[in-house]
CSV table of C-alpha atoms in Angstrom, one decimal:
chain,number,residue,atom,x,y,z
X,1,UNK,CA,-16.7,51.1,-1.9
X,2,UNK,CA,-20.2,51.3,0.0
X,3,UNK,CA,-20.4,51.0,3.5
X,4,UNK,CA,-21.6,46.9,3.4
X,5,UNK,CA,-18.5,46.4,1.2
X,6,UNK,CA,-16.4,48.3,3.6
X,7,UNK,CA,-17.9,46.2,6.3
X,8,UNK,CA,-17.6,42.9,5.4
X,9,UNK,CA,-14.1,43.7,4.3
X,10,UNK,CA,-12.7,44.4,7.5
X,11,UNK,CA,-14.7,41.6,9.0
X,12,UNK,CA,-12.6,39.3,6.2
X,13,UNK,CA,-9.4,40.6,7.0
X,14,UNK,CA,-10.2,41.0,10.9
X,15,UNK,CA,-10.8,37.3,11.2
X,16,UNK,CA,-7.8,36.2,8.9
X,17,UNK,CA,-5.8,38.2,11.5
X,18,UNK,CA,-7.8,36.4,14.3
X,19,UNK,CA,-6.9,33.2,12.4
X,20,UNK,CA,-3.3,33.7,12.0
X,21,UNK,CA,-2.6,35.1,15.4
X,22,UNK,CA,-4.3,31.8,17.0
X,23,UNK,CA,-2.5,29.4,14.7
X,24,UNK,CA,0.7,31.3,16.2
X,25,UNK,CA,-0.1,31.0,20.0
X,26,UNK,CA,-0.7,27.2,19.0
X,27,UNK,CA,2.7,27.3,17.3
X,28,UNK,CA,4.0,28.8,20.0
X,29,UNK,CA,2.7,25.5,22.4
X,30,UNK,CA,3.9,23.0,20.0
X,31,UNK,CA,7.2,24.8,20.0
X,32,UNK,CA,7.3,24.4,23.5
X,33,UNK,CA,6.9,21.2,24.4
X,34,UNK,CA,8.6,19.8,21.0
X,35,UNK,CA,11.9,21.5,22.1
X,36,UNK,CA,11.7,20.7,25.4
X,37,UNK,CA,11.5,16.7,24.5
X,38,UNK,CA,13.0,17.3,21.0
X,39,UNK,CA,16.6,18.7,23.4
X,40,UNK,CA,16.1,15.6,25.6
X,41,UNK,CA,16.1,13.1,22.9
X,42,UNK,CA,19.2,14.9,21.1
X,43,UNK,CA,20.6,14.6,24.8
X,44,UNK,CA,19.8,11.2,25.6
X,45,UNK,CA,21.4,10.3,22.0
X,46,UNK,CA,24.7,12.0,22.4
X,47,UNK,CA,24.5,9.9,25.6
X,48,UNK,CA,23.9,6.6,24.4
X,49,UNK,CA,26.8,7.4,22.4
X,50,UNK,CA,29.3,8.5,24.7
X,51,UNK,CA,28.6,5.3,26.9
X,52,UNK,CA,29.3,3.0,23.8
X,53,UNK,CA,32.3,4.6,23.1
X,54,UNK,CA,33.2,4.2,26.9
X,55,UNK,CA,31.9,0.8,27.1
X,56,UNK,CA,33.0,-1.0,23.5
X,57,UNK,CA,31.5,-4.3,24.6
X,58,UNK,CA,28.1,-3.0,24.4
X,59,UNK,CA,28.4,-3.6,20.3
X,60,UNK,CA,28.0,-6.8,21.4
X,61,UNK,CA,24.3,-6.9,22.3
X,62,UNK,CA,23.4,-6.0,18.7
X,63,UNK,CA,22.0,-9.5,18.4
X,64,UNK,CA,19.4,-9.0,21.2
X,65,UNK,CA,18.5,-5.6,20.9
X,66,UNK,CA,16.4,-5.9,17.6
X,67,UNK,CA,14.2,-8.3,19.5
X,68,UNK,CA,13.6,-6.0,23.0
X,69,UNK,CA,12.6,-3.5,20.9
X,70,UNK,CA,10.1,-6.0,19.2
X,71,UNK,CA,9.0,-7.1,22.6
X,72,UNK,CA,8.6,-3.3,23.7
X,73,UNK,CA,6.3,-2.5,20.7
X,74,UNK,CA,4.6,-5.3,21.5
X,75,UNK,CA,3.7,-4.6,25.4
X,76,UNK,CA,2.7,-1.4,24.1
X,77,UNK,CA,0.2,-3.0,21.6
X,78,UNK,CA,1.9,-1.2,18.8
X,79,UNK,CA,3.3,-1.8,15.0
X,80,UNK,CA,6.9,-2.1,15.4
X,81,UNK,CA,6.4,-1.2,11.8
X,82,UNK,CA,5.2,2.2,12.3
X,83,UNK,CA,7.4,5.0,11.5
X,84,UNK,CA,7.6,8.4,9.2
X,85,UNK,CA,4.9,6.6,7.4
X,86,UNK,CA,2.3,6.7,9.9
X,87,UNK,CA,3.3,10.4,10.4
X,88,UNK,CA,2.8,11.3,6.4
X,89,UNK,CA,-0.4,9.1,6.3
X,90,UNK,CA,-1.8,11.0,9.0
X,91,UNK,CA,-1.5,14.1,7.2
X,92,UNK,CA,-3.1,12.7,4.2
X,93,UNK,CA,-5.8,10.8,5.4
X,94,UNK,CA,-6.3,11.1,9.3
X,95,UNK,CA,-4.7,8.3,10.5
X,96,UNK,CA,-4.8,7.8,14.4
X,97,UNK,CA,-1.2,8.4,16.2
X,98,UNK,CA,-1.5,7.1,19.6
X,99,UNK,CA,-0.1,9.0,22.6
X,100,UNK,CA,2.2,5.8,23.7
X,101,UNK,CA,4.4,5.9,21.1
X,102,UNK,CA,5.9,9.4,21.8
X,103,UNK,CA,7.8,7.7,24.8
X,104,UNK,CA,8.5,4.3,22.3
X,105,UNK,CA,9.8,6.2,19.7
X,106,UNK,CA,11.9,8.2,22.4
X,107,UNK,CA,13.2,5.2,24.3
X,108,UNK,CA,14.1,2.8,21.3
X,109,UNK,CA,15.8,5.1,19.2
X,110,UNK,CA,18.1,6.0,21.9
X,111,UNK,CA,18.1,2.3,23.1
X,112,UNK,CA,19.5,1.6,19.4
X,113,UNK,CA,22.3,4.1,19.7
X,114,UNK,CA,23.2,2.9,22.7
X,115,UNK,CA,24.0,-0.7,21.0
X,116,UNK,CA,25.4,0.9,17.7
X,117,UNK,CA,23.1,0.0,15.1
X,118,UNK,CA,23.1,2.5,12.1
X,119,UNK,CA,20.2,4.6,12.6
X,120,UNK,CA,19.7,8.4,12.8
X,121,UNK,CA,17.8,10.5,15.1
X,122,UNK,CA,16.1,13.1,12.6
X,123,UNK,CA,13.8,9.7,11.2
X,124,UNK,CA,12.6,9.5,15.1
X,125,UNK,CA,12.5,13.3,15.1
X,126,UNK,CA,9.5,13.8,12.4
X,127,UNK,CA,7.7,10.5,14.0
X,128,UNK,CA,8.2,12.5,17.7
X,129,UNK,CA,7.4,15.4,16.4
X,130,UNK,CA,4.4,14.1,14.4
X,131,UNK,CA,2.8,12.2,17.3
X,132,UNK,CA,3.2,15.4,19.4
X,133,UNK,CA,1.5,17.8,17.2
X,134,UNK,CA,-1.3,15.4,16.2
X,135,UNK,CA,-2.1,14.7,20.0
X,136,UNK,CA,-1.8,18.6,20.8
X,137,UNK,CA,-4.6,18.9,18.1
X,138,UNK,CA,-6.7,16.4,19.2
X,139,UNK,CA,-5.9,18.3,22.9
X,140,UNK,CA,-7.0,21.7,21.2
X,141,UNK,CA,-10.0,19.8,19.5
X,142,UNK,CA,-9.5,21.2,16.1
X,143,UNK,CA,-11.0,19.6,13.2
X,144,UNK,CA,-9.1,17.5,11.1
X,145,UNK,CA,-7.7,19.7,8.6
X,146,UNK,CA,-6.5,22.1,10.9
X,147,UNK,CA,-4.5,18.8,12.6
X,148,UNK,CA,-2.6,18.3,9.8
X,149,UNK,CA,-1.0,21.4,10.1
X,150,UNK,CA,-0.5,20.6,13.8
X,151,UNK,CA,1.2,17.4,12.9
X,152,UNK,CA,3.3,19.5,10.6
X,153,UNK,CA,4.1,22.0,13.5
X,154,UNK,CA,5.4,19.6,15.6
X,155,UNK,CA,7.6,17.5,12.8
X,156,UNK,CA,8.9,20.8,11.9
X,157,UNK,CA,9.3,21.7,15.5
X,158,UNK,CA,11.2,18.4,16.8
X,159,UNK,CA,13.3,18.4,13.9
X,160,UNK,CA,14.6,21.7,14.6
X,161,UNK,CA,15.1,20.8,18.1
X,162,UNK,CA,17.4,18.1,17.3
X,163,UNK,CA,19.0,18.5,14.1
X,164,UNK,CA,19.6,22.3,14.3
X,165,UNK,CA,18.7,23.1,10.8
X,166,UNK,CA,15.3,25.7,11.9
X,167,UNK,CA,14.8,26.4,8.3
X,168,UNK,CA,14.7,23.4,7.0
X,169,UNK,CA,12.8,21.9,9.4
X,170,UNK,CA,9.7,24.0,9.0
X,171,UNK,CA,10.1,24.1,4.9
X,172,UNK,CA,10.4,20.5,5.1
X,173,UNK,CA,7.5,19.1,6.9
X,174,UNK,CA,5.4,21.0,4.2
X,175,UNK,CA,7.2,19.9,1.6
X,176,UNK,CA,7.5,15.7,2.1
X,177,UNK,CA,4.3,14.5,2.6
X,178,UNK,CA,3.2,15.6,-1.6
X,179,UNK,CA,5.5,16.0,-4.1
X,180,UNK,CA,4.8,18.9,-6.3
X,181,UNK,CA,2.8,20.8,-3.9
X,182,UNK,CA,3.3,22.7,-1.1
X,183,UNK,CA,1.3,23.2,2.4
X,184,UNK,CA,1.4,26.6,2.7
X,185,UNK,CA,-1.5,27.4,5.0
X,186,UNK,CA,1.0,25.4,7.7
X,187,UNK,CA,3.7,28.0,6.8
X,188,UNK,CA,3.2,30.6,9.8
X,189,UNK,CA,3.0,27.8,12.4
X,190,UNK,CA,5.5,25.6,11.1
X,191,UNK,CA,8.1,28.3,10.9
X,192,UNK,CA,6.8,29.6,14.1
X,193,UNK,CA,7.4,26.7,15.9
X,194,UNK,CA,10.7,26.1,14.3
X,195,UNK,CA,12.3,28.7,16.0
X,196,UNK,CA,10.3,28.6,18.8
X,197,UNK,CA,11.8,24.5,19.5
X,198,UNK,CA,15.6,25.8,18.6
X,199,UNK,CA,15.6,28.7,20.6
X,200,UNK,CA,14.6,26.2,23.2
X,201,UNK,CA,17.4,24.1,22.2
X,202,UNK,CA,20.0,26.7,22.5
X,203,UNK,CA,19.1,28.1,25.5
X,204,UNK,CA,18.0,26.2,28.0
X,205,UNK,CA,19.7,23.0,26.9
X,206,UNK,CA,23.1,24.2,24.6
X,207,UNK,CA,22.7,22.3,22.0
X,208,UNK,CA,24.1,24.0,19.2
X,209,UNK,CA,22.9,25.0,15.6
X,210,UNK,CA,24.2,21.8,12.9
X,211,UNK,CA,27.3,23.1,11.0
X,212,UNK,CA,30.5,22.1,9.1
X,213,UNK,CA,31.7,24.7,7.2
X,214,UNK,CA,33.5,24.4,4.3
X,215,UNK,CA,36.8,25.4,3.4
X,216,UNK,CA,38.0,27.1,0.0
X,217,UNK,CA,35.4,26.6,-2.7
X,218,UNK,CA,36.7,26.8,-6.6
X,219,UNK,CA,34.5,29.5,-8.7
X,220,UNK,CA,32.1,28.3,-10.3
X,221,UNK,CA,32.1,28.0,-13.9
X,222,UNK,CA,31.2,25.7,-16.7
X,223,UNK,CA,34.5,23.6,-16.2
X,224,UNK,CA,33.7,23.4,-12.2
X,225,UNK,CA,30.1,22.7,-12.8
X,226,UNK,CA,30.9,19.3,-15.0
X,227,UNK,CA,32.2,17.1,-12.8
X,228,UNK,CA,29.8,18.2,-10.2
X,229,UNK,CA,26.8,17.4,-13.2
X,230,UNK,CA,28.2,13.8,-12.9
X,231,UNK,CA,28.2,13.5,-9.3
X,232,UNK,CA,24.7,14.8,-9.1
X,233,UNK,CA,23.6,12.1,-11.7
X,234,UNK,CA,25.4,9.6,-9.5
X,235,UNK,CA,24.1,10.7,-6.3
X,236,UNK,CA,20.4,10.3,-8.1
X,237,UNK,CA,21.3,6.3,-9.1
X,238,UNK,CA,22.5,5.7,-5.6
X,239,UNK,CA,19.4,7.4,-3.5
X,240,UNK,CA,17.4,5.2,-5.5
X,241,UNK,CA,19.7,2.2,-4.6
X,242,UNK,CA,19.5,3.0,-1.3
X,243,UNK,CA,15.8,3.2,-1.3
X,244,UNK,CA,15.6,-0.4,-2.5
X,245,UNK,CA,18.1,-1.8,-0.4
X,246,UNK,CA,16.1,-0.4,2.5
X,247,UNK,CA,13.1,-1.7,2.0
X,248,UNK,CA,13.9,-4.7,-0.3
X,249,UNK,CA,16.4,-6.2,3.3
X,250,UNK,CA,13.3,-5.6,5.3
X,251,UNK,CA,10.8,-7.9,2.8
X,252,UNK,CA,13.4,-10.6,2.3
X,253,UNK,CA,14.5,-11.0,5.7
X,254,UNK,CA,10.5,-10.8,6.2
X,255,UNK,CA,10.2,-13.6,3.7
X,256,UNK,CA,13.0,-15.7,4.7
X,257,UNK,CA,12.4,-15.7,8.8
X,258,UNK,CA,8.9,-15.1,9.7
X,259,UNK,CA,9.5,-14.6,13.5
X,260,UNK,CA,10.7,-11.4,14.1
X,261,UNK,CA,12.6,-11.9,17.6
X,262,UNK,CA,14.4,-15.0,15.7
X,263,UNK,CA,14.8,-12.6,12.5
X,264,UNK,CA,16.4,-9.7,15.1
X,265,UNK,CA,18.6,-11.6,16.3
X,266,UNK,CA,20.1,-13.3,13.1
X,267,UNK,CA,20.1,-9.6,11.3
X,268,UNK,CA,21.8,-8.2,14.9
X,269,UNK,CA,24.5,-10.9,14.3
X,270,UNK,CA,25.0,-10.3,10.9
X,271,UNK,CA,26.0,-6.3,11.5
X,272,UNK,CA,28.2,-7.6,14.6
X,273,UNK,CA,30.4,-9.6,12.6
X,274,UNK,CA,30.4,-7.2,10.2
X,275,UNK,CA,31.6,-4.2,12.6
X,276,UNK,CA,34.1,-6.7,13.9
X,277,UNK,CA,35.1,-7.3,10.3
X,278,UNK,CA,35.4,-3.6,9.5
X,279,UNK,CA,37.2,-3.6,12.6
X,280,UNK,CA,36.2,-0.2,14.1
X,281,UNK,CA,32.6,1.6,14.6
X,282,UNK,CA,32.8,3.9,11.9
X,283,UNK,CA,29.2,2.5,10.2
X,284,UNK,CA,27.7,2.2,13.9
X,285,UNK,CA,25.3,5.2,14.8
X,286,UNK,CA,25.3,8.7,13.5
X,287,UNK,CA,28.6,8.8,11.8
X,288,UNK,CA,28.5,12.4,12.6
X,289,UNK,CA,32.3,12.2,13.0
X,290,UNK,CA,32.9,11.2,9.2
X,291,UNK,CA,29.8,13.4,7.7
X,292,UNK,CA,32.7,16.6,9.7
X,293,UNK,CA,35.7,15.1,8.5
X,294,UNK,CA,34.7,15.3,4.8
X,295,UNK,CA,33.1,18.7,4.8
X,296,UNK,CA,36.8,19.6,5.7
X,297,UNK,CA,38.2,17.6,3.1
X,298,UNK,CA,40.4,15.1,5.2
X,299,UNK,CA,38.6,12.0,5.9
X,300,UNK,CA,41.3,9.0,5.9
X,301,UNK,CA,38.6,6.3,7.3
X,302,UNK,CA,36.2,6.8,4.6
X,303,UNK,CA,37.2,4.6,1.7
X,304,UNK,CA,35.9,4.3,-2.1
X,305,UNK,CA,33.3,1.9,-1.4
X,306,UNK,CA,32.1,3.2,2.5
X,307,UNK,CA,28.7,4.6,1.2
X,308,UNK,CA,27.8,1.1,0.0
X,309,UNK,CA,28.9,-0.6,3.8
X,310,UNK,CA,26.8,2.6,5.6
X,311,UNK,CA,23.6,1.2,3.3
X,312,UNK,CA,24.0,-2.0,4.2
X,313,UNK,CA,24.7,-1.3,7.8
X,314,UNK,CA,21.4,1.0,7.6
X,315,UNK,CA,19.2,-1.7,6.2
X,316,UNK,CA,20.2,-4.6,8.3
X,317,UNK,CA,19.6,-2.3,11.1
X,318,UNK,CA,16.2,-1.1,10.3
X,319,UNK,CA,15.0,-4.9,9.4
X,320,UNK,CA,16.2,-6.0,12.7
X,321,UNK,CA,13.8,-3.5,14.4
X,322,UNK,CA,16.2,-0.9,15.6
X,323,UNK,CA,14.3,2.9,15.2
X,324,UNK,CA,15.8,6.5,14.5
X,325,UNK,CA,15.4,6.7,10.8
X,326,UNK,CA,17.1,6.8,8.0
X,327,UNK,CA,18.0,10.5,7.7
X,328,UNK,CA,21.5,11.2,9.0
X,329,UNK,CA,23.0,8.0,7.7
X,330,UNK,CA,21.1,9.4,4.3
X,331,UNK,CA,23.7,12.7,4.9
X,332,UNK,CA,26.9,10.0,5.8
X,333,UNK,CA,26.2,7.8,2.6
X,334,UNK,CA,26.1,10.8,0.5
X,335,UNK,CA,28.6,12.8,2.2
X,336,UNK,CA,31.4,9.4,1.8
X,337,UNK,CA,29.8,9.5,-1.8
X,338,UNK,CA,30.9,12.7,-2.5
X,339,UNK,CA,34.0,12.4,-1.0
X,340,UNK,CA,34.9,9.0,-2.9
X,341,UNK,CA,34.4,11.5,-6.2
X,342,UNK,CA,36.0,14.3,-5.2
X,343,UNK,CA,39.2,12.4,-4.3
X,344,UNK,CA,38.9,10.2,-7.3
X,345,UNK,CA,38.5,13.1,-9.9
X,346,UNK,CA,40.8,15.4,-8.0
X,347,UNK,CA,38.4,18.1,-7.6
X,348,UNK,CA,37.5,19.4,-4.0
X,349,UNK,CA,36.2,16.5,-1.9
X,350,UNK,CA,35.1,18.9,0.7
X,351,UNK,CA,32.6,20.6,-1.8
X,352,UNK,CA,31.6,17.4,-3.6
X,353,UNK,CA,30.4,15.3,-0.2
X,354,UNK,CA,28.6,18.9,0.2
X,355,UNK,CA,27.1,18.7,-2.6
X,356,UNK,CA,26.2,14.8,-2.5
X,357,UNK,CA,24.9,15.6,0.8
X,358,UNK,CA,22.0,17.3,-0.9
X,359,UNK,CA,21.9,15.5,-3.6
X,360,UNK,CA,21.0,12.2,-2.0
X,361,UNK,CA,18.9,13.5,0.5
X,362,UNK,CA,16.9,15.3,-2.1
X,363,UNK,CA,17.1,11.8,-4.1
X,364,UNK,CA,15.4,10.1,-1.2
X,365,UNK,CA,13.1,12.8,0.1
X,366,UNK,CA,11.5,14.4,-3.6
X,367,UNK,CA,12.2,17.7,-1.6
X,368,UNK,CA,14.5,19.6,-3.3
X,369,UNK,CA,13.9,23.3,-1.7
X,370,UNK,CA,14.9,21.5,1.4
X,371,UNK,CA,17.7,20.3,0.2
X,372,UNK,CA,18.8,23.5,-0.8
X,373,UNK,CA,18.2,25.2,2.1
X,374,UNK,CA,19.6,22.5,4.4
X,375,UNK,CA,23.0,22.7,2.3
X,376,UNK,CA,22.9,26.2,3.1
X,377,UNK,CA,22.2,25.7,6.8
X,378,UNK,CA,24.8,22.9,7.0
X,379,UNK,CA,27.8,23.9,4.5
X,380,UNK,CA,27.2,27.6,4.5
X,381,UNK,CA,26.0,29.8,1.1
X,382,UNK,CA,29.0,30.1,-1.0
X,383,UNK,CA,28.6,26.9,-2.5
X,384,UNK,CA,25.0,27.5,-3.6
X,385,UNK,CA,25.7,27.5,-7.2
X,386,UNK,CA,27.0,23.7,-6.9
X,387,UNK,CA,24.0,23.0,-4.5
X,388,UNK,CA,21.2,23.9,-6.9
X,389,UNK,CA,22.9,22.2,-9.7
X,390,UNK,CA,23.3,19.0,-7.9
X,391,UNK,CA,19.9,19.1,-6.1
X,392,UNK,CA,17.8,19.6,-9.4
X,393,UNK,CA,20.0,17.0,-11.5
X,394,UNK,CA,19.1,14.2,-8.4
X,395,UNK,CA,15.6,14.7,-8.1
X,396,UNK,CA,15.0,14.5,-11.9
X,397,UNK,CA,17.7,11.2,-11.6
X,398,UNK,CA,16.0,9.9,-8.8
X,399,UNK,CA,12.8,8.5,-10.7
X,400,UNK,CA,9.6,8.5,-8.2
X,401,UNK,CA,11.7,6.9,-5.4
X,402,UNK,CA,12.0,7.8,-1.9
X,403,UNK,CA,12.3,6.5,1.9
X,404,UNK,CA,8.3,6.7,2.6
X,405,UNK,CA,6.4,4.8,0.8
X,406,UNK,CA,3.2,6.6,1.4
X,407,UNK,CA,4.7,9.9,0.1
X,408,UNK,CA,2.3,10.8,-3.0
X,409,UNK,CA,3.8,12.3,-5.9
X,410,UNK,CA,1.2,14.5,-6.8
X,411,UNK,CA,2.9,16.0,-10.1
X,412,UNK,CA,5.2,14.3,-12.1
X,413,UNK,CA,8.6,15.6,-12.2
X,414,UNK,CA,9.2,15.7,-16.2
X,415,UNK,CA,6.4,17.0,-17.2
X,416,UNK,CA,3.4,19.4,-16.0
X,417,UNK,CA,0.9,16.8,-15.3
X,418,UNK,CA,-1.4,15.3,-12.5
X,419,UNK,CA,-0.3,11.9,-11.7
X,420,UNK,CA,-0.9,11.3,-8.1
X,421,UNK,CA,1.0,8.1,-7.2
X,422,UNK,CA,2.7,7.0,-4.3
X,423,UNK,CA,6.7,7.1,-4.3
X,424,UNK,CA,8.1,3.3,-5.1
């Protein structure tokens, strides 16, 4: 190699290093300030919470609380609409995330816990998280390529925060937005500010790392693997029913009532009498309890037909306006999934709602290596084997559905072709 060669070399490998070491100070930032307002959401949820289990009659504003969320949105001269959507779009084509709804999206999610409609926190996580990295690049003024990876930072970095999953948030962000590709230039920040936003979590507010860990798991073997073959065909039928019931509630109601603070309130009503019906708030919020309860294989509320109710719960609350997502009921509805199987077939409930767990969110999501990794995270590695098995069986059973609708699928999943389409 002659001197020029040798040169412009080191220049190459100098300025990647330049490259790489500024994308981790920005990291670094976004990690910052997405665990610091990622640990106050997760704070002010767990709040919300506690006061509606202290105060029962609150599950009786349902009716109204659709429609001061609408009114919120609408002082702020935002789509009450906008959601994960915006955040993928954004990522894809540049769309403009405005600074005001980091504060909606924080105050309405945990205004909808506080009331008991059935919404997560990990949906409002990835639109926090989103809105924060996007506005931190337009801060750093980096040109637009470069804020897609920032968006990704911060989705990656609030998700963390709250969810306590570090690995799967960072794989994840990359991973969602195209099916069949992956981001990897946004790999060093995104993991970067992962850790950075837990770490955050952990030690300056508690929160813990997400876990349920599972009890005794049978060997796996060609008899064990069968039964989990047909849950994991199952589990694919049911994300896809669950994406349609999601967004076909939201058009109809859309169609039938065109006011929204009229349509709010009948939908708020409507999940009401239905929690009076079922008589206790075991569809109302995170359901975290019952997602606990059947990891450890004794979980006497959830019945055969409970991850039907936690859909329809879900979709009446997210046409009525209410915002945190559709994530963590995503991990009850498969978790009571599993469980229904597992009693039903007589073969481990504890590692089938596991196992559905990352089956359906795979199903929904077209992300399958986060699936696998968020199993791993939640349930612990020793039922790996099942988790893979499960998670590739759904995604091929799940068609081209999923919860965002502007998720491309960029290569189809049955065979090695270009197809570029959005998810149905």
């Amino acid at each position: 190699m002659n001197r020029d060669h040798l040169q412009k070399a080191v220049h190459i490998h100098l300025d990647r290093v330049w490259i790489t070491l500024k994308w981790i100070i920005f990291a670094v930032i976004c990690g910052i300030i997405a665990g610091i307002i990622g640990s106050l959401f997760d704070i002010g949820i767990e709040l919300a919470t506690d006061l509606r289990v202290s105060y029962p009659w609150l599950i009786y504003l349902l009716p109204l609380g659709g429609a001061c969320i609408f009114f919120y949105y609408h002082l702020l001269d935002g789509d009450n609409s906008i959601g994960t959507n915006l955040v993928i779009s954004s990522i894809q084509s540049g769309d403009h995330i405005r600074k005001r709804m980091i504060p909606a999206i924080f105050f309405s999610s945990i205004f909808s816990h506080l009331l008991g409609a059935s919404v997560g926190r990990e949906g409002a996580a990835l639109q926090l998280g989103g809105s924060i990295g996007y506005n931190l690049g337009k801060t750093f003024r980096l040109p637009r390529h470069n804020q897609h990876v920032m968006i990704m930072c911060g989705m990656s970095a609030v998700f963390s925060a709250v969810f306590g999953t570090p690995v799967a948030a960072a794989i994840f962000a990359m991973e969602v937005v195209s099916v069949g590709i992956m981001h990897y230039a946004a790999l060093v920040p995104c993991v970067v500010a992962s850790f950075v936003a837990r770490g955050i979590a952990i030690f300056f507010f508690r929160i813990p790392n997400a876990g349920y860990p599972l009890g005794n798991i049978p060997e796996f073997t060609l008899a064990s693997a069968l039964p989990v073959l047909g849950l994991a065909v199952i589990a694919g039928f049911v994300s896809i029913l669950e994406c349609v019931s999601f967004r076909k509630v939201e058009v109809w109601s859309e169609r039938l009532l065109a006011n929204r603070y009229l349509r709010a309130v009948l939908l708020g009503a409507i999940l009401l009498l239905l929690t009076l019906l079922v008589g206790k708030p075991t569809y109302n919020g995170l359901g975290i309890d019952s997602i606990a309860a059947a990891a450890a294989g004794n979980a006497p509320d959830l019945l055969w037909y409970s991850f039907l109710l936690k859909i329809l719960f879900t979709a009446l609350s997210l046409a009525a306006g209410y915002k945190g997502g559709e994530i963590v009921p995503t991990l009850f509805i498969g978790s009571a999934l599993g469980y229904a199987f597992g009693s039903l077939v007589g073969f481990s409930p504890a590692l089938c709602s596991s196992v559905a767990v990352g089956a359906l969110f795979c199903g929904v999501t077209n992300s399958p290596i986060t699936s696998i990794i968020l199993c791993i995270e939640l349930f612990g590695i020793r039922g790996l084997p099942y988790y893979v098995l499960a998670i590739a069986i759904s995604y091929a059973a799940s068609s081209y559905y999923g919860l965002y609708s502007a998720q491309k699928i960029v290569y189809s999943k049955y065979r090695s072709n270009y197809i570029n389409t959005d998810a149905k």
